[in-house]
Amino acid sequence: MEAAGTPVAVTPLSEVAEQVVEGLYANRFWMVEEGRFEDAVNERTQIILNRAAPLYQR
C-alpha cells in the first residue's frame, strides 16, 4: 500500500482487542471503527459494486 502512495496506519493490538470484545458483546458482525474507516469502506464497496479496478491498479 505504501508503495502505491497509501499511508499505512497501525492500530495497537490492545485497541483491536477492546473493539472486538465490544463488538461481540454488541452482537455486531462487521467491526468497523466509527468515523475512521467509514469513507474507505463506502468507497471500496462502490468500487466493488461498479466492478471497477481497485484504486491502486488505476
mmCIF file of N, CA and C in Angstrom:
data_model
loop_
_atom_site.group_PDB
_atom_site.id
_atom_site.type_symbol
_atom_site.label_atom_id
_atom_site.label_comp_id
_atom_site.label_asym_id
_atom_site.label_seq_id
_atom_site.Cartn_x
_atom_site.Cartn_y
_atom_site.Cartn_z
ATOM 1 N N MET A 1 0.822 -1.183 0.000
ATOM 2 C CA MET A 1 0.000 0.000 0.000
ATOM 3 C C MET A 1 0.870 1.252 0.000
ATOM 4 N N GLU A 2 1.898 1.255 0.831
ATOM 5 C CA GLU A 2 2.769 2.427 0.884
ATOM 6 C C GLU A 2 3.446 2.666 -0.458
ATOM 7 N N ALA A 3 3.809 1.601 -1.156
ATOM 8 C CA ALA A 3 4.443 1.742 -2.464
ATOM 9 C C ALA A 3 3.494 2.396 -3.468
ATOM 10 N N ALA A 4 2.186 2.229 -3.243
ATOM 11 C CA ALA A 4 1.185 2.837 -4.120
ATOM 12 C C ALA A 4 0.811 4.235 -3.662
ATOM 13 N N GLY A 5 1.461 4.711 -2.589
ATOM 14 C CA GLY A 5 1.186 6.059 -2.106
ATOM 15 C C GLY A 5 0.115 6.148 -1.043
ATOM 16 N N THR A 6 -0.337 5.008 -0.545
ATOM 17 C CA THR A 6 -1.350 4.997 0.501
ATOM 18 C C THR A 6 -0.675 4.752 1.840
ATOM 19 N N PRO A 7 -0.784 5.723 2.759
ATOM 20 C CA PRO A 7 -0.151 5.521 4.062
ATOM 21 C C PRO A 7 -0.810 4.368 4.828
ATOM 22 N N VAL A 8 -0.011 3.674 5.596
ATOM 23 C CA VAL A 8 -0.496 2.543 6.380
ATOM 24 C C VAL A 8 -0.453 2.924 7.853
ATOM 25 N N ALA A 9 -1.602 2.827 8.516
ATOM 26 C CA ALA A 9 -1.680 3.116 9.945
ATOM 27 C C ALA A 9 -1.766 1.796 10.701
ATOM 28 N N VAL A 10 -1.094 1.718 11.817
ATOM 29 C CA VAL A 10 -1.106 0.502 12.629
ATOM 30 C C VAL A 10 -1.843 0.796 13.928
ATOM 31 N N THR A 11 -2.852 -0.012 14.216
ATOM 32 C CA THR A 11 -3.613 0.124 15.454
ATOM 33 C C THR A 11 -3.024 -0.833 16.478
ATOM 34 N N PRO A 12 -2.745 -0.340 17.688
ATOM 35 C CA PRO A 12 -2.203 -1.227 18.726
ATOM 36 C C PRO A 12 -3.139 -2.411 18.986
ATOM 37 N N LEU A 13 -2.552 -3.565 19.237
ATOM 38 C CA LEU A 13 -3.346 -4.781 19.466
ATOM 39 C C LEU A 13 -4.318 -4.634 20.621
ATOM 40 N N SER A 14 -3.951 -3.884 21.644
ATOM 41 C CA SER A 14 -4.852 -3.697 22.784
ATOM 42 C C SER A 14 -6.133 -2.981 22.354
ATOM 43 N N GLU A 15 -6.019 -2.015 21.423
ATOM 44 C CA GLU A 15 -7.206 -1.319 20.911
ATOM 45 C C GLU A 15 -8.057 -2.255 20.066
ATOM 46 N N VAL A 16 -7.409 -3.056 19.242
ATOM 47 C CA VAL A 16 -8.137 -4.013 18.405
ATOM 48 C C VAL A 16 -8.898 -4.992 19.288
ATOM 49 N N ALA A 17 -8.243 -5.518 20.302
ATOM 50 C CA ALA A 17 -8.885 -6.473 21.213
ATOM 51 C C ALA A 17 -10.085 -5.839 21.902
ATOM 52 N N GLU A 18 -9.935 -4.602 22.346
ATOM 53 C CA GLU A 18 -11.038 -3.902 23.018
ATOM 54 C C GLU A 18 -12.228 -3.731 22.070
ATOM 55 N N GLN A 19 -11.948 -3.351 20.825
ATOM 56 C CA GLN A 19 -13.022 -3.170 19.847
ATOM 57 C C GLN A 19 -13.715 -4.493 19.526
ATOM 58 N N VAL A 20 -12.951 -5.566 19.448
ATOM 59 C CA VAL A 20 -13.532 -6.877 19.162
ATOM 60 C C VAL A 20 -14.436 -7.320 20.306
ATOM 61 N N VAL A 21 -13.971 -7.176 21.531
ATOM 62 C CA VAL A 21 -14.785 -7.565 22.688
ATOM 63 C C VAL A 21 -16.069 -6.746 22.723
ATOM 64 N N GLU A 22 -15.962 -5.429 22.514
ATOM 65 C CA GLU A 22 -17.160 -4.578 22.490
ATOM 66 C C GLU A 22 -18.107 -5.010 21.372
ATOM 67 N N GLY A 23 -17.551 -5.312 20.195
ATOM 68 C CA GLY A 23 -18.376 -5.750 19.076
ATOM 69 C C GLY A 23 -19.081 -7.063 19.347
ATOM 70 N N LEU A 24 -18.387 -7.985 19.989
ATOM 71 C CA LEU A 24 -19.011 -9.268 20.329
ATOM 72 C C LEU A 24 -20.151 -9.086 21.318
ATOM 73 N N TYR A 25 -19.936 -8.280 22.335
ATOM 74 C CA TYR A 25 -20.995 -8.025 23.315
ATOM 75 C C TYR A 25 -22.182 -7.301 22.685
ATOM 76 N N ALA A 26 -21.924 -6.472 21.670
ATOM 77 C CA ALA A 26 -22.992 -5.735 20.993
ATOM 78 C C ALA A 26 -23.598 -6.537 19.838
ATOM 79 N N ASN A 27 -23.102 -7.776 19.638
ATOM 80 C CA ASN A 27 -23.596 -8.661 18.585
ATOM 81 C C ASN A 27 -23.433 -8.042 17.192
ATOM 82 N N ARG A 28 -22.300 -7.371 16.971
ATOM 83 C CA ARG A 28 -22.003 -6.766 15.668
ATOM 84 C C ARG A 28 -21.205 -7.756 14.833
ATOM 85 N N PHE A 29 -21.615 -7.923 13.589
ATOM 86 C CA PHE A 29 -20.868 -8.794 12.684
ATOM 87 C C PHE A 29 -19.682 -8.053 12.099
ATOM 88 N N TRP A 30 -19.930 -6.850 11.549
ATOM 89 C CA TRP A 30 -18.865 -6.022 10.985
ATOM 90 C C TRP A 30 -18.360 -5.090 12.059
ATOM 91 N N MET A 31 -17.088 -5.133 12.317
ATOM 92 C CA MET A 31 -16.495 -4.285 13.353
ATOM 93 C C MET A 31 -15.599 -3.255 12.682
ATOM 94 N N VAL A 32 -16.215 -2.141 12.311
ATOM 95 C CA VAL A 32 -15.512 -1.051 11.639
ATOM 96 C C VAL A 32 -15.504 0.138 12.582
ATOM 97 N N GLU A 33 -14.324 0.653 12.838
ATOM 98 C CA GLU A 33 -14.186 1.782 13.747
ATOM 99 C C GLU A 33 -14.952 2.984 13.199
ATOM 100 N N GLU A 34 -15.854 3.533 14.008
ATOM 101 C CA GLU A 34 -16.692 4.644 13.559
ATOM 102 C C GLU A 34 -15.852 5.845 13.161
ATOM 103 N N GLY A 35 -16.206 6.418 12.024
ATOM 104 C CA GLY A 35 -15.553 7.628 11.569
ATOM 105 C C GLY A 35 -14.228 7.396 10.875
ATOM 106 N N ARG A 36 -13.408 6.557 11.416
ATOM 107 C CA ARG A 36 -12.047 6.403 10.900
ATOM 108 C C ARG A 36 -11.993 5.724 9.533
ATOM 109 N N PHE A 37 -12.782 4.698 9.337
ATOM 110 C CA PHE A 37 -12.708 3.932 8.096
ATOM 111 C C PHE A 37 -13.995 3.945 7.283
ATOM 112 N N GLU A 38 -15.025 4.647 7.754
ATOM 113 C CA GLU A 38 -16.315 4.614 7.067
ATOM 114 C C GLU A 38 -16.203 5.065 5.616
ATOM 115 N N ASP A 39 -15.480 6.155 5.367
ATOM 116 C CA ASP A 39 -15.337 6.639 3.993
ATOM 117 C C ASP A 39 -14.624 5.609 3.122
ATOM 118 N N ALA A 40 -13.582 4.994 3.652
ATOM 119 C CA ALA A 40 -12.834 3.996 2.888
ATOM 120 C C ALA A 40 -13.694 2.767 2.600
ATOM 121 N N VAL A 41 -14.494 2.347 3.575
ATOM 122 C CA VAL A 41 -15.370 1.187 3.377
ATOM 123 C C VAL A 41 -16.422 1.515 2.323
ATOM 124 N N ASN A 42 -17.014 2.706 2.409
ATOM 125 C CA ASN A 42 -18.010 3.114 1.413
ATOM 126 C C ASN A 42 -17.404 3.187 0.018
ATOM 127 N N GLU A 43 -16.209 3.759 -0.089
ATOM 128 C CA GLU A 43 -15.545 3.873 -1.382
ATOM 129 C C GLU A 43 -15.243 2.493 -1.965
ATOM 130 N N ARG A 44 -14.709 1.610 -1.150
ATOM 131 C CA ARG A 44 -14.368 0.254 -1.617
ATOM 132 C C ARG A 44 -15.623 -0.505 -2.028
ATOM 133 N N THR A 45 -16.702 -0.350 -1.269
ATOM 134 C CA THR A 45 -17.962 -1.012 -1.604
ATOM 135 C C THR A 45 -18.468 -0.546 -2.960
ATOM 136 N N GLN A 46 -18.404 0.759 -3.213
ATOM 137 C CA GLN A 46 -18.845 1.291 -4.503
ATOM 138 C C GLN A 46 -17.975 0.769 -5.646
ATOM 139 N N ILE A 47 -16.680 0.678 -5.422
ATOM 140 C CA ILE A 47 -15.779 0.137 -6.445
ATOM 141 C C ILE A 47 -16.169 -1.301 -6.781
ATOM 142 N N ILE A 48 -16.447 -2.090 -5.759
ATOM 143 C CA ILE A 48 -16.835 -3.491 -5.971
ATOM 144 C C ILE A 48 -18.165 -3.565 -6.712
ATOM 145 N N LEU A 49 -19.157 -2.785 -6.261
ATOM 146 C CA LEU A 49 -20.474 -2.812 -6.899
ATOM 147 C C LEU A 49 -20.418 -2.343 -8.349
ATOM 148 N N ASN A 50 -19.514 -1.411 -8.648
ATOM 149 C CA ASN A 50 -19.352 -0.910 -10.017
ATOM 150 C C ASN A 50 -18.437 -1.800 -10.857
ATOM 151 N N ARG A 51 -17.912 -2.851 -10.219
ATOM 152 C CA ARG A 51 -16.995 -3.787 -10.878
ATOM 153 C C ARG A 51 -15.795 -3.066 -11.491
ATOM 154 N N ALA A 52 -15.326 -2.050 -10.785
ATOM 155 C CA ALA A 52 -14.181 -1.258 -11.232
ATOM 156 C C ALA A 52 -12.896 -1.823 -10.630
ATOM 157 N N ALA A 53 -11.785 -1.457 -11.224
ATOM 158 C CA ALA A 53 -10.484 -1.873 -10.697
ATOM 159 C C ALA A 53 -10.208 -1.132 -9.394
ATOM 160 N N PRO A 54 -9.522 -1.774 -8.460
ATOM 161 C CA PRO A 54 -9.148 -1.090 -7.217
ATOM 162 C C PRO A 54 -8.319 0.153 -7.521
ATOM 163 N N LEU A 55 -8.363 1.122 -6.623
ATOM 164 C CA LEU A 55 -7.658 2.385 -6.829
ATOM 165 C C LEU A 55 -6.173 2.180 -7.080
ATOM 166 N N TYR A 56 -5.560 1.216 -6.405
ATOM 167 C CA TYR A 56 -4.126 1.015 -6.562
ATOM 168 C C TYR A 56 -3.760 0.456 -7.935
ATOM 169 N N GLN A 57 -4.751 0.009 -8.706
ATOM 170 C CA GLN A 57 -4.478 -0.512 -10.050
ATOM 171 C C GLN A 57 -4.787 0.507 -11.141
ATOM 172 N N ARG A 58 -5.197 1.690 -10.745
ATOM 173 C CA ARG A 58 -5.558 2.703 -11.755
ATOM 174 C C ARG A 58 -4.386 3.573 -12.082
#
